[in-house]
Coordinates of C-alpha atoms in Angstrom, one line a residue:
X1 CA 40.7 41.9 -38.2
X2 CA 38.1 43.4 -40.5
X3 CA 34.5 43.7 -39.6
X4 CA 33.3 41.1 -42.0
X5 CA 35.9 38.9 -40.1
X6 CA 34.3 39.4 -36.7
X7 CA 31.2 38.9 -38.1
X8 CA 31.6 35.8 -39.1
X9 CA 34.0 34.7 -36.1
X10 CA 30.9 35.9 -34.0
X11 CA 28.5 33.6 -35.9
X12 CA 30.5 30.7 -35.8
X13 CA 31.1 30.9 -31.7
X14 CA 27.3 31.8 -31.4
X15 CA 26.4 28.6 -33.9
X16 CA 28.8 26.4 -31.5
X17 CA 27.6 27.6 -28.7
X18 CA 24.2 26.8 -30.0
X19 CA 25.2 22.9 -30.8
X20 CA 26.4 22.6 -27.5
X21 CA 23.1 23.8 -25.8
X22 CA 21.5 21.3 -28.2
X23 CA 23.5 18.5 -27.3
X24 CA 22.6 19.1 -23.6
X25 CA 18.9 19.6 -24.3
X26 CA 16.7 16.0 -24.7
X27 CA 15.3 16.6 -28.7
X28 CA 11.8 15.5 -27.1
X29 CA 12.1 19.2 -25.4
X30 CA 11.4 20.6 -28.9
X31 CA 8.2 17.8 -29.8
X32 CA 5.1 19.2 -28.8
X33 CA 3.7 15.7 -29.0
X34 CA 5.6 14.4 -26.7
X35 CA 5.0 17.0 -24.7
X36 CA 1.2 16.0 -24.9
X37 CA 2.0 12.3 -24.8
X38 CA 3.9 12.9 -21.1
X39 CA 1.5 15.7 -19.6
X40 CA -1.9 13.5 -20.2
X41 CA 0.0 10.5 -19.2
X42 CA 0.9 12.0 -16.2
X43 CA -2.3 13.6 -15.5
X44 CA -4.4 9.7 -16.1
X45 CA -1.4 8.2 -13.8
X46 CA -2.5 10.5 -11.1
X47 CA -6.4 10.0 -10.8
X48 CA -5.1 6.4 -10.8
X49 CA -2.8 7.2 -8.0
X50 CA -5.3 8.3 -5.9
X51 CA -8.0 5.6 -4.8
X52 CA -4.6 3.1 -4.6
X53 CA -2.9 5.3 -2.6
X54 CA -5.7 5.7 0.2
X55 CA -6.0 2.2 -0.1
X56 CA -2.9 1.7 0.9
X57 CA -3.0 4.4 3.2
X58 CA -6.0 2.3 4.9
X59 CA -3.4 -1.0 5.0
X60 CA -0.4 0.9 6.9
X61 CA -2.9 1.9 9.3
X62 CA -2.3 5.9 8.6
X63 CA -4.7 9.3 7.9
X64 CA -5.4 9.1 3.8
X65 CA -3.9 11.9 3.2
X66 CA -0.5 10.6 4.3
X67 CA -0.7 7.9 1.3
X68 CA -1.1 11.0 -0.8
X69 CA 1.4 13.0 0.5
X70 CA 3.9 10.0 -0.2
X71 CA 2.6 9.2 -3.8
X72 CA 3.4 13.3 -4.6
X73 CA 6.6 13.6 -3.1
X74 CA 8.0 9.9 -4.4
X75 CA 6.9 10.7 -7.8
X76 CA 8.1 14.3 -8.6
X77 CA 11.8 13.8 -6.3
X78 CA 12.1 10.0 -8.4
X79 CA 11.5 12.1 -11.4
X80 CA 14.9 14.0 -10.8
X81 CA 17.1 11.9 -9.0
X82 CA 15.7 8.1 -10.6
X83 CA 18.0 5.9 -13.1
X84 CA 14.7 4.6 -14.8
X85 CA 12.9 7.7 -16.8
X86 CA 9.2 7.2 -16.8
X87 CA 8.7 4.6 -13.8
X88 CA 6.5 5.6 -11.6
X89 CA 7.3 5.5 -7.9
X90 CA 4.6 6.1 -5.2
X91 CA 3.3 4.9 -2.2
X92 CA 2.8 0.9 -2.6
X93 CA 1.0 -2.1 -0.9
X94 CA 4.4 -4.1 -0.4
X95 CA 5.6 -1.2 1.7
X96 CA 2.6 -1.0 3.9
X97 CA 2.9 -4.0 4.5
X98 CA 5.9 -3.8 5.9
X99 CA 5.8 -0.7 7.6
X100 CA 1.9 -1.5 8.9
X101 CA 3.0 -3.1 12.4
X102 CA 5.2 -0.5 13.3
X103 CA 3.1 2.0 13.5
X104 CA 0.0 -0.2 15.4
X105 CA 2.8 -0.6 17.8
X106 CA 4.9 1.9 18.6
X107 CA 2.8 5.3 16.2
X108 CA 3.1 7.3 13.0
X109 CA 6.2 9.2 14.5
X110 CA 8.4 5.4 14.4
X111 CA 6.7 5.2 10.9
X112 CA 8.5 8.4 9.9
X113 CA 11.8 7.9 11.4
X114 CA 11.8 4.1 10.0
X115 CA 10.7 5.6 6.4
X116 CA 13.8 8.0 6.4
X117 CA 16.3 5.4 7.9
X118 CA 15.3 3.1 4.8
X119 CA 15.9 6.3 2.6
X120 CA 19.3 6.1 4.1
X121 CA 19.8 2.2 4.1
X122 CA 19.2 2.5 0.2
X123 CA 21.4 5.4 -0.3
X124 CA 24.2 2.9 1.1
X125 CA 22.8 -0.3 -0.7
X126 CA 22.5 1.6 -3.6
X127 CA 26.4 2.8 -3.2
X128 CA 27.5 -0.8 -2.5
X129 CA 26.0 -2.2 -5.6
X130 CA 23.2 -4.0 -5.4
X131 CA 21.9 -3.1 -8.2
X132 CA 24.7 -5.6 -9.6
X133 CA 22.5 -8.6 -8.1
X134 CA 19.7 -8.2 -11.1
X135 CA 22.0 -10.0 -13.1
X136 CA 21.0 -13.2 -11.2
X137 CA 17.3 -13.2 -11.5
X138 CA 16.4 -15.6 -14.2
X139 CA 14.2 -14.9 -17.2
X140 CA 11.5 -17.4 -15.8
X141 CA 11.2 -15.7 -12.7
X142 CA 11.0 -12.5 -14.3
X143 CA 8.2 -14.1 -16.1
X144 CA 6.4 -14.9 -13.5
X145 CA 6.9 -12.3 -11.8
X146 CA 5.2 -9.9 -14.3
X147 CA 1.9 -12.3 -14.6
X148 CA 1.8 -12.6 -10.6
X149 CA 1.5 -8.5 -11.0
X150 CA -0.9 -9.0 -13.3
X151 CA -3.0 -11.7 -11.1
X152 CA -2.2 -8.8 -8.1
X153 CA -3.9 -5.9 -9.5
X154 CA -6.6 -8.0 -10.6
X155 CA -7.4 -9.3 -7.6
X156 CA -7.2 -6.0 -5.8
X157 CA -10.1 -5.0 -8.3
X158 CA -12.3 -7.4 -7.0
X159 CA -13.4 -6.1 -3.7
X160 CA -14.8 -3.4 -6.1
X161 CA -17.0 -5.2 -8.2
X162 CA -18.4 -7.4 -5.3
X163 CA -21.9 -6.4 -3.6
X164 CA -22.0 -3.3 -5.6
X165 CA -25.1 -1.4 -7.6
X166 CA -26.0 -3.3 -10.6
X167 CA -24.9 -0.3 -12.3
X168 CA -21.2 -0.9 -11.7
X169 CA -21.0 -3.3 -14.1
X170 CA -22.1 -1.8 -17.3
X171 CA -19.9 0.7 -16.5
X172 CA -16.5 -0.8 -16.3
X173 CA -17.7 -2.8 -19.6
X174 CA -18.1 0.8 -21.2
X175 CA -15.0 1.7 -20.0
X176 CA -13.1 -1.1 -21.1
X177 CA -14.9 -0.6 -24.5
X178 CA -13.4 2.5 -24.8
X179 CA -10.4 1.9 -24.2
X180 CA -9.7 -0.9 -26.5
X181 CA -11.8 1.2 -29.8
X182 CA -10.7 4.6 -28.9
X183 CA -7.5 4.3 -30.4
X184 CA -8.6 3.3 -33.2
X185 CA -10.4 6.6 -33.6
X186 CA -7.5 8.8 -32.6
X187 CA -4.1 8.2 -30.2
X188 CA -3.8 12.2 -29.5
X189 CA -5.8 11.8 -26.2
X190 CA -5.0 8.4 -23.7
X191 CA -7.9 6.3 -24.2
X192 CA -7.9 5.9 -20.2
X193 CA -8.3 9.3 -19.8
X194 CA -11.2 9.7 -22.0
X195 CA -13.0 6.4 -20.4
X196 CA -12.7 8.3 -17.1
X197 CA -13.7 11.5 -17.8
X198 CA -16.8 9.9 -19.9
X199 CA -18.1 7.4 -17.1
X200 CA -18.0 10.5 -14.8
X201 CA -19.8 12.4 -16.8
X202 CA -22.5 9.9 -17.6
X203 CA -22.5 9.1 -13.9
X204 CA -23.1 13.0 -12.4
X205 CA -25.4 14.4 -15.4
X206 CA -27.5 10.7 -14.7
X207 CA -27.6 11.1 -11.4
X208 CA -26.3 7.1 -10.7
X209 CA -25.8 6.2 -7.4
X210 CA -22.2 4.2 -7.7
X211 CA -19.3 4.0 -5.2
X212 CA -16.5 7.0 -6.2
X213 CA -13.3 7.8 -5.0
X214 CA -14.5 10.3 -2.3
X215 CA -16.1 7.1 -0.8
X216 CA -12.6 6.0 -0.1
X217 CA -11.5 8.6 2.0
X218 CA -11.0 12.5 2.4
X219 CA -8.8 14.2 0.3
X220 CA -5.9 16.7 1.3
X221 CA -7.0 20.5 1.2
X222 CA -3.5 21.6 1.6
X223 CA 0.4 20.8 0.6
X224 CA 2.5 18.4 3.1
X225 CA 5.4 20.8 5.3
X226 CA 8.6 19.3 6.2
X227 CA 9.2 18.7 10.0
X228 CA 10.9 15.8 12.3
X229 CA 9.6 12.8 13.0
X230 CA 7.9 12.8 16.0
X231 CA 10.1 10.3 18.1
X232 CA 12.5 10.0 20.5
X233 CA 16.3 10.6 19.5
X234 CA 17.3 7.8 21.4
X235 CA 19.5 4.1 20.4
X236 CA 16.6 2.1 21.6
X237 CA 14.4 3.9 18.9
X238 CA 17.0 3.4 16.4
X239 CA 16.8 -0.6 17.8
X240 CA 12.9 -0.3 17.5
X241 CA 12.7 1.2 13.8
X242 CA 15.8 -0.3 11.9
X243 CA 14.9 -3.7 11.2
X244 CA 11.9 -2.5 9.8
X245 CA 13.6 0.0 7.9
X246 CA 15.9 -2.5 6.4
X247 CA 13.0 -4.3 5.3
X248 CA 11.5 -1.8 3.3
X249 CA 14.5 -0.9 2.1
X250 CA 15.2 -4.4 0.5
X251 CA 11.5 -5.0 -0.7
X252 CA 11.2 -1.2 -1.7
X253 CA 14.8 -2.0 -4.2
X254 CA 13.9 -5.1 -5.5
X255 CA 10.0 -4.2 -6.6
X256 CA 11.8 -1.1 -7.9
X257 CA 14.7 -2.6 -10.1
X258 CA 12.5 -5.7 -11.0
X259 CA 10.2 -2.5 -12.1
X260 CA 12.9 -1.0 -13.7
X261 CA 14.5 -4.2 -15.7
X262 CA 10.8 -4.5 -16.7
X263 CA 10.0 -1.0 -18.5
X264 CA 13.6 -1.3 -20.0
X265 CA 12.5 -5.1 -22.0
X266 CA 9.3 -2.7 -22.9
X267 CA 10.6 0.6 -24.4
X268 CA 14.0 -1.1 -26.2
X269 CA 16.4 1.2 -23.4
X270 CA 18.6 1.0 -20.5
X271 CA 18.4 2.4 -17.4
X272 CA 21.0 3.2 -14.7
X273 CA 19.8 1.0 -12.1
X274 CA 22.5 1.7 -8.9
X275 CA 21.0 5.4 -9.7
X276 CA 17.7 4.3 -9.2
X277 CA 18.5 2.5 -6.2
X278 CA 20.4 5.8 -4.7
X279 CA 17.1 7.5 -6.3
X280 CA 14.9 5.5 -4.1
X281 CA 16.8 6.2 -1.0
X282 CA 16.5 9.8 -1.4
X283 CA 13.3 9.8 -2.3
X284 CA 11.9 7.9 0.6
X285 CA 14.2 10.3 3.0
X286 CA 12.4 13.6 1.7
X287 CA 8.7 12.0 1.9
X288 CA 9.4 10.7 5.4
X289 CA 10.5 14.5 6.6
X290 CA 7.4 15.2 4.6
X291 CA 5.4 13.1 6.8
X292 CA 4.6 10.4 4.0
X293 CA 4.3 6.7 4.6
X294 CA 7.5 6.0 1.7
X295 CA 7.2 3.9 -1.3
X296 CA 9.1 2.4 -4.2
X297 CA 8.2 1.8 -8.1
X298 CA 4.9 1.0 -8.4
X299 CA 4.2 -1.3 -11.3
X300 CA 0.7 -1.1 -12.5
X301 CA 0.9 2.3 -12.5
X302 CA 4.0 2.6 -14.7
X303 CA 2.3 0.1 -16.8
X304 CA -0.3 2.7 -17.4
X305 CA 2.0 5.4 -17.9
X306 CA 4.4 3.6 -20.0
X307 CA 2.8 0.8 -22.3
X308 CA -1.0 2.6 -22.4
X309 CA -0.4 6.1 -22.2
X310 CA 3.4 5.5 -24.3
X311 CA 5.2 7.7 -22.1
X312 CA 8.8 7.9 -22.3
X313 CA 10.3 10.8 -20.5
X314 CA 10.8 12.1 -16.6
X315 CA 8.1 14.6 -17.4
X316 CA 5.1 12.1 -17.3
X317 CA 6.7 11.3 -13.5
X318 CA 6.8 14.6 -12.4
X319 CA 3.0 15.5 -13.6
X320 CA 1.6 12.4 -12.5
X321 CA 2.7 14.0 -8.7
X322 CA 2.0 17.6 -9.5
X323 CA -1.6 16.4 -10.6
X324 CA -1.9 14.1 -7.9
X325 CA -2.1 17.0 -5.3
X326 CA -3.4 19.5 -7.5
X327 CA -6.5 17.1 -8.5
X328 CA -6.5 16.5 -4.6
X329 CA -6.2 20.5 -3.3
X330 CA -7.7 21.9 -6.4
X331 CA -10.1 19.9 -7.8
X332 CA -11.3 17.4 -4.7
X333 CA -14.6 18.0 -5.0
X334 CA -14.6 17.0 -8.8
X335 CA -12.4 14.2 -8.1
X336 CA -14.7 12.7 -5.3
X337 CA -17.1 12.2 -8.2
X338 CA -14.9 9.9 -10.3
X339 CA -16.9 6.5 -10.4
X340 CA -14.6 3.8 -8.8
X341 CA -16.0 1.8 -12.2
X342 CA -13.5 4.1 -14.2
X343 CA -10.7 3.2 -12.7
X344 CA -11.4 -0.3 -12.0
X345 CA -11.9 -0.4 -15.8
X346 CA -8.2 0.8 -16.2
X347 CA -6.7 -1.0 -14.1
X348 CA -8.7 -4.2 -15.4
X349 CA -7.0 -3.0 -18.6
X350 CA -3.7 -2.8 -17.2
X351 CA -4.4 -6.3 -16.1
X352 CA -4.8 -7.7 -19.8
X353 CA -1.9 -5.5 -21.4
X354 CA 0.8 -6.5 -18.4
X355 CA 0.2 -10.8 -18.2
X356 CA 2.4 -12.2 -20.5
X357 CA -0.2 -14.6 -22.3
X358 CA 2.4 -16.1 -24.5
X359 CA 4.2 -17.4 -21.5
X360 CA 1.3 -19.8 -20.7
X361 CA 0.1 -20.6 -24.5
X362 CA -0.3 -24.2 -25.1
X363 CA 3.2 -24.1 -27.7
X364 CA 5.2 -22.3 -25.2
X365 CA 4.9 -25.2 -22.7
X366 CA 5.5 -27.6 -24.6
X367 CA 8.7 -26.5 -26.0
X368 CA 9.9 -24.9 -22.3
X369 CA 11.8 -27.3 -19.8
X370 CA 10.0 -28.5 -16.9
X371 CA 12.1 -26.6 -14.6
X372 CA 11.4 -23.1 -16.2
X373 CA 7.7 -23.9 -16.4
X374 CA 8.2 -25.1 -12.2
X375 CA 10.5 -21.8 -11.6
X376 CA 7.7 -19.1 -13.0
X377 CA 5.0 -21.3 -11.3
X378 CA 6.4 -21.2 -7.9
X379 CA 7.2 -17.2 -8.5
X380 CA 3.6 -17.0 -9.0
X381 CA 2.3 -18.8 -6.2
X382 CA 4.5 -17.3 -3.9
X383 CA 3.6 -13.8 -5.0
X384 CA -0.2 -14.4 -5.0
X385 CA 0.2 -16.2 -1.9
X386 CA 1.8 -13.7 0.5
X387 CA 1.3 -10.7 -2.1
X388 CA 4.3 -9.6 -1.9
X389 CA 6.3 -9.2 -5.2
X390 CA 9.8 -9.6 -3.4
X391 CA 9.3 -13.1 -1.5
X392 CA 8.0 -14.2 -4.8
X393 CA 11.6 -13.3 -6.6
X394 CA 13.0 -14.4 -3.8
X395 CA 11.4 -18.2 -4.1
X396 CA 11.9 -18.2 -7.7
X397 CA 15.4 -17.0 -8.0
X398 CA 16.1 -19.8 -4.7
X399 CA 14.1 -22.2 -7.2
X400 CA 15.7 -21.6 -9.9
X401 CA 19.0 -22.2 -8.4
X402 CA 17.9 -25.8 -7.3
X403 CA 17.1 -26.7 -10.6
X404 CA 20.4 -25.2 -12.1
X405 CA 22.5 -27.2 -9.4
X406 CA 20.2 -30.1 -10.3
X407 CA 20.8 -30.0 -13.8
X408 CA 24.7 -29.1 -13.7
X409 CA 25.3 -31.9 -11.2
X410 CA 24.8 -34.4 -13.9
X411 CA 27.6 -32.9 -16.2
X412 CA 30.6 -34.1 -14.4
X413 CA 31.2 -37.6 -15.8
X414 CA 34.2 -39.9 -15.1
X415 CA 35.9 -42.5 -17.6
X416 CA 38.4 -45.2 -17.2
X417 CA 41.3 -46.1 -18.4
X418 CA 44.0 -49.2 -17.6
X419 CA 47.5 -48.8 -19.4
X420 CA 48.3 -51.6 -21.7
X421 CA 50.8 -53.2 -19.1
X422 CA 48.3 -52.4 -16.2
X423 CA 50.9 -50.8 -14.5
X424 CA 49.0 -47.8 -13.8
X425 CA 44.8 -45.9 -14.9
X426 CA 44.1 -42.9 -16.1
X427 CA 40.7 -41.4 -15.2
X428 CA 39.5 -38.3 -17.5
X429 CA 36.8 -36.0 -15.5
X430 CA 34.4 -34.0 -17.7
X431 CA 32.0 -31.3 -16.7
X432 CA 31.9 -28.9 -13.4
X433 CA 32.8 -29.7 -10.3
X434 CA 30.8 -28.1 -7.1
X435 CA 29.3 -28.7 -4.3
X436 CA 26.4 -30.6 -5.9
X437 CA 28.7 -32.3 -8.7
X438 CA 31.4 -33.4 -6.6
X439 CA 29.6 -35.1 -3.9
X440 CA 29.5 -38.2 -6.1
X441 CA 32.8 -38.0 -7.0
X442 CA 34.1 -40.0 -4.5
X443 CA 32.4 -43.0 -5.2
X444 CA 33.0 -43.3 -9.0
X445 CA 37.1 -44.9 -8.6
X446 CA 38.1 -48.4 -7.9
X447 CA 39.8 -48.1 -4.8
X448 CA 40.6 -51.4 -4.4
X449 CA 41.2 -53.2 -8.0
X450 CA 43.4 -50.0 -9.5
X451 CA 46.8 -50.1 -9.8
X452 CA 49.7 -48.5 -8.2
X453 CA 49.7 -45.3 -10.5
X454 CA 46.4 -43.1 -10.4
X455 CA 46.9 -40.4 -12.7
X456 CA 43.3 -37.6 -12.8
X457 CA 42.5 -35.5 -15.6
X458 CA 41.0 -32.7 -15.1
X459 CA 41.9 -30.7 -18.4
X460 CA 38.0 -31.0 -19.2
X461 CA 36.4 -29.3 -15.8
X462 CA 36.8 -26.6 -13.9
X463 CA 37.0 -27.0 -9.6
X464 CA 34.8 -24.3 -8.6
X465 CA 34.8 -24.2 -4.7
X466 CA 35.8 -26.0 -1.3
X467 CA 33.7 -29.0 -1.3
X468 CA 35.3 -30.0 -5.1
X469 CA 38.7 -29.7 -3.1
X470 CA 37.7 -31.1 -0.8
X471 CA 36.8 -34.2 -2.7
X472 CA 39.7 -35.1 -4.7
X473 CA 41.8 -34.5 -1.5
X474 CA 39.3 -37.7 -0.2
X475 CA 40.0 -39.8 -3.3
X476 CA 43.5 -38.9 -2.7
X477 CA 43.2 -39.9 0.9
X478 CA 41.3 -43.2 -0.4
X479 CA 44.4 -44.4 -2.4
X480 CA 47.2 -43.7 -0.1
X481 CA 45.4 -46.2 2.5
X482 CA 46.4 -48.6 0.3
X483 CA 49.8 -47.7 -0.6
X484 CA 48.9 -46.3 -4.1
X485 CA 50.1 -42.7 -5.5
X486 CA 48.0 -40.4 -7.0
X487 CA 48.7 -37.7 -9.7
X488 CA 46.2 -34.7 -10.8
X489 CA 46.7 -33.1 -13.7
X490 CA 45.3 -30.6 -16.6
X491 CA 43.6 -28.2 -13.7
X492 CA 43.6 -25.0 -15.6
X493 CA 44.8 -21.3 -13.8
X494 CA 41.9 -20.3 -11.3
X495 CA 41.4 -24.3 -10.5
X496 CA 45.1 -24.9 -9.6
X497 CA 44.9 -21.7 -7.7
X498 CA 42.0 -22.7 -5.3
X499 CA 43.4 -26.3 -5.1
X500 CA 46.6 -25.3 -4.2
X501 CA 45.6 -23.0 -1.7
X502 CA 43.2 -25.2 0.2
X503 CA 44.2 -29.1 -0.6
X504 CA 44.9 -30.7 2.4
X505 CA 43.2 -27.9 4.7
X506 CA 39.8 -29.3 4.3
X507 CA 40.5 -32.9 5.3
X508 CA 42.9 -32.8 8.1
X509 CA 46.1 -34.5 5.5
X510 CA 46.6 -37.0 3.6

C-alpha cells in the first residue's frame, strides 16, 4: 500500500473515530451558552436551596446543616444517576414531614437508617415498575396538582412578610420588578440572579436592618463524611424504621415523577421515569450514609431552574449542589447577608410563572365537565389542606375514578325484543359491564312475562370483571326458577374467556 494510501486510510479511521466521539458527546458540550444558561441556573437554584432547606431542616427536627448536607448530596448524585435531566432533587418539606416523628422519638441515628432503607425500598419500587402507575393520574389532577404547588410555595412565603420591617416590602416589589423587565434588557444573566445580588447590595452598602438568610440558621464550615448510622443493627430497629421508610419512599416517588411528568409537558421531552425512580433510591441511600435528612424532586426549585433560568441539561443539577456547599463553606459570611426579601421575591415569582391561570379562567370552566372542574378542586384542597403533594394525587386520582365509574355506569343500556310468534326475546346489551354497570343489570329483564327462550346479546359490550359474571350468572339463575332457558351470545375473546372461567363459581350454580 503506498504512502498516499495510508494517508488517507489513516484520515478516514481518525474522521470515524471522530463521528463516533461526537455521537456520544451531548452537542450542548460544544455551546458556550448553554454552558452559561446551566452554570448561573445552577448557581440562583442554590442560594434558593439554602433558606428552604434549613427550613426544612427546622421541620424534621434536625441541626441545619443536615438539611444542607441532604440538598448537596441529592442534587449532584440525581444529576448522574436521574431519568429526568434538569429536575432538581433536594431535601423537601413532604419528606420532613414524614421522617419528623421518628427522629423526636427514637433520634437522628433511626432518621439515618430509615433515610437509607427508603433509598433501598425505591431501588426495588423503582425495579418493579412503578413508574408504570403515572399513566393513571388524570390530566385534572395533574392540574391541580401544579396550582396546589403553586398555592404551597406561596403560602410558605408568608411567614416572611408577616411582622417584618417596613422595609421588606419595597424590597421584594423591587425584586419582583426586576425580574419581570430584566429580560427585556438582556437574557444572558437570570433575572433572579441579578434581583438577588442587587437587593443585597442595596441592603449592606444601606445599612438596612431586614431579616437574611443567616437569621435562619448557621451555615456548614465544612463538607459532610460518610459513616453508619448511629443505630442498633438489630430486627426490632428494622421494625421501628421501616414503615417510615416506606413512607418516604412512596411520597418521595410520587412528588418526584409527578415532578418529572411535569418538566417533561414544559421543555417538549421525555424522561425515563423507572430511572428516576432507581435514581431517587440511590440518591437517598448516599445522603443518608452522608448523614443527610433524604429528599426527593423538589418542584419550586426546578421551576426556577427550568422555566426561569431555561435550563435544560444535568449540569444546572450538579452546580446548583456544588454551589450550594461552596456558597455555604466558602462564601457563608456573604451568603448570611442575602435579604430574605430576595428570595421571597423569587419564589413569589415562581408562584405566578408555575399556577396554571388558564385552568381557572372564566371560558375554561365553562366549557370543562363538572367532574374535572370537582377532580382538580378536591386535588387542591387536599394538598393545601394537609400540605402534602402525594395525599393530594392520591384524593384526586381516587376522585377521579368515582366520577369515571359514575359516568361509565350509565353506558350499559338494555333493549327488548319479542319474536313475532312470541315464542321467545331477544335482549341486546350495549356499553361496559363492571362492577358499577352491572349492578343494575339484574333488574332490567322481565322475569316473569318473557317467554320460554331468552337469548342475550352481548356483541355490543365488553364483561370486564367478577361482579359482571357474576350478574348474568343471576339473571341466568332468575330464569331457570321458572323453567325458562337462557342463551348468551356475541361475548367477544377476553369476555368469553373470564366468563367461562368463572360462571357459575361466583353464585354457588345455577
Amino acid at each position: 500500500m503506498s504512502s498516499a494510501s495510508s494517508a488517507a486510510s489513516g484520515s478516514s479511521a481518525a474522521a470515524t473515530s471522530a463521528a463516533r466521539l461526537r455521537g456520544l458527546v451531548p452537542d450542548w458540550l460544544n455551546d458556550p451558552k448553554v454552558w452559561r444558561t446551566e452554570i448561573l441556573a445552577g448557581l440562583v437554584v442554590g442560594l434558593a436551596l439554602i433558606p428552604e432547606a434549613i427550613s426544612f431542616s427546622i421541620i424534621a427536627g434536625v441541626d441545619p446543616a443536615i438539611g444542607l448536607f441532604a440538598s448537596f448530596t441529592m442534587a449532584v448524585v440525581i444529576s448522574v444517576v436521574g431519568g429526568r435531566r434538569a429536575m432538581i432533587s433536594a431535601a423537601t418539606g413532604a419528606v420532613a414531614l414524614v421522617i419528623a416523628p421518628l427522629n423526636r422519638e427514637h433520634g437522628f441515628g433511626h432518621l439515618v437508617a430509615a433515610v437509607i432503607l427508603a433509598g433501598v425500598f425505591q431501588i426495588a419500587l423503582g425495579a418493579l415498575g412503578v413508574a408504570r402507575l403515572m399513566r393513571f393520574i388524570p390530566r385534572s389532577v395533574m392540574v391541580g396538582f401544579v396550582n396546589a404547588l403553586a398555592i404551597l410555595v406561596f403560602m410558605a412565603q408568608v411567614p416572611e412578610m408577616r411582622d417584618v420591617p417596613w422595609a421588606v416590602y419595597p424590597l421584594i416589589v423591587g425584586g419582583l420588578a426586576l425580574m419581570v423587565f430584566f429580560p427585556k434588557v438582556t437574557t444572558v444573566v437570570p433575572a433572579p440572579l441579578v434581583s438577588i445580588v442587587v437587593l443585597t447590595v442595596i441592603t449592606v452598602a444601606a445599612g438596612i436592618a431586614v431579616p437574611t438568610v443567616g437569621d435562619k440558621g448557621e451555615l456548614p464550615s465544612s463538607l459532610p463524611v460518610p459513616g453508619l448510622p448511629d443505630v442498633p443493627f438489630t430486627p426490632e430497629t428494622l421494625t421501628t424504621i421501616a414503615p417510615y421508610a416506606f413512607a418516604m419512599a412512596l411520597v418521595g416517588l410520587m412528588e418526584s415523577l409527578m415532578t418529572a411528568k411535569l418538566v417533561d409537558d414544559i421543555t417538549d421531552t421525555h424522561s425515563n421515569k423507572t430511572r428516576e425512580s432507581v435514581g431517587q433510591g440511590v440518591a437517598n441511600i448516599v445522603t443518608g450514609f452522608f448523614g443527610g435528612m433524604g429528599g426527593c424532586a423538589m418542584i419550586g426549585q426546578t421551576m426556577i431552574n427550568v422555566k426561569v433560568s431555561g435550563a435544560r441539561t444535568r449540569l444546572s443539577t450538579f452546580m446548583a449542589g456544588v454551589f450550594l456547599m461552596v456558597l455555604c463553606v466558602v462564601f457563608g459570611p456573604v451568603v448570611s447577608d442575602i435579604p430574605m426579601a430576595a428570595l421571597v421575591a423569587v419564589m413569589v415569582m415562581v408562584c405566578f410563572a408555575t399556577f396554571d391561570w388558564h385552568s381557572i379562567a372564566p371560558k375554561t370552566l365553562k366549557r370543562m365537565p363538572a367532574g374535572e372542574i370537582g377532580v382538580m378542586v378536591v386535588t387542591v384542597a387536599a394538598v393545601v389542606t394537609t400540605h402534602n403533594l402525594a395525599v393530594g394525587v392520591v384524593a384526586g386520582s381516587i376522585t377521579a375514578m368515582v366520577v369515571f365509574a359514575k359516568r361509565v355506569a350509565h353506558f350499559a343500556e338494555v333493549s327488548r325484543i319479542v319474536a313475532p310468534d312470541g315464542s321467545g326475546v331477544l335482549y341486546t346489551v350495549t356499553g361496559e359491564l363492571f362492577f358499577a354497570s352491572s349492578n343494575d343489570l339484574v333488574g332490567r329483564f322481565d322475569y316473569a312475562g318473557d317467554p320460554e327462550k331468552v337469548v342475550i346479546d352481548l356483541s355490543a359490550t365488553h364483561v370486564w370483571d367478577a361482579s359482571s359474571v357474576a350478574a348474568l350468572d343471576a339473571i341466568e339463575t332468575k330464569y331457570a326458577q321458572r323453567g325458562k332457558t337462557v342463551e348468551i351470545t356475541g361475548l367477544n375473546a377476553p369476555s368469553a374467556d373470564l366468563h367461562g372461567r368463572l360462571t357459575g363459581e361466583l353464585t354457588g350454580g345455577h
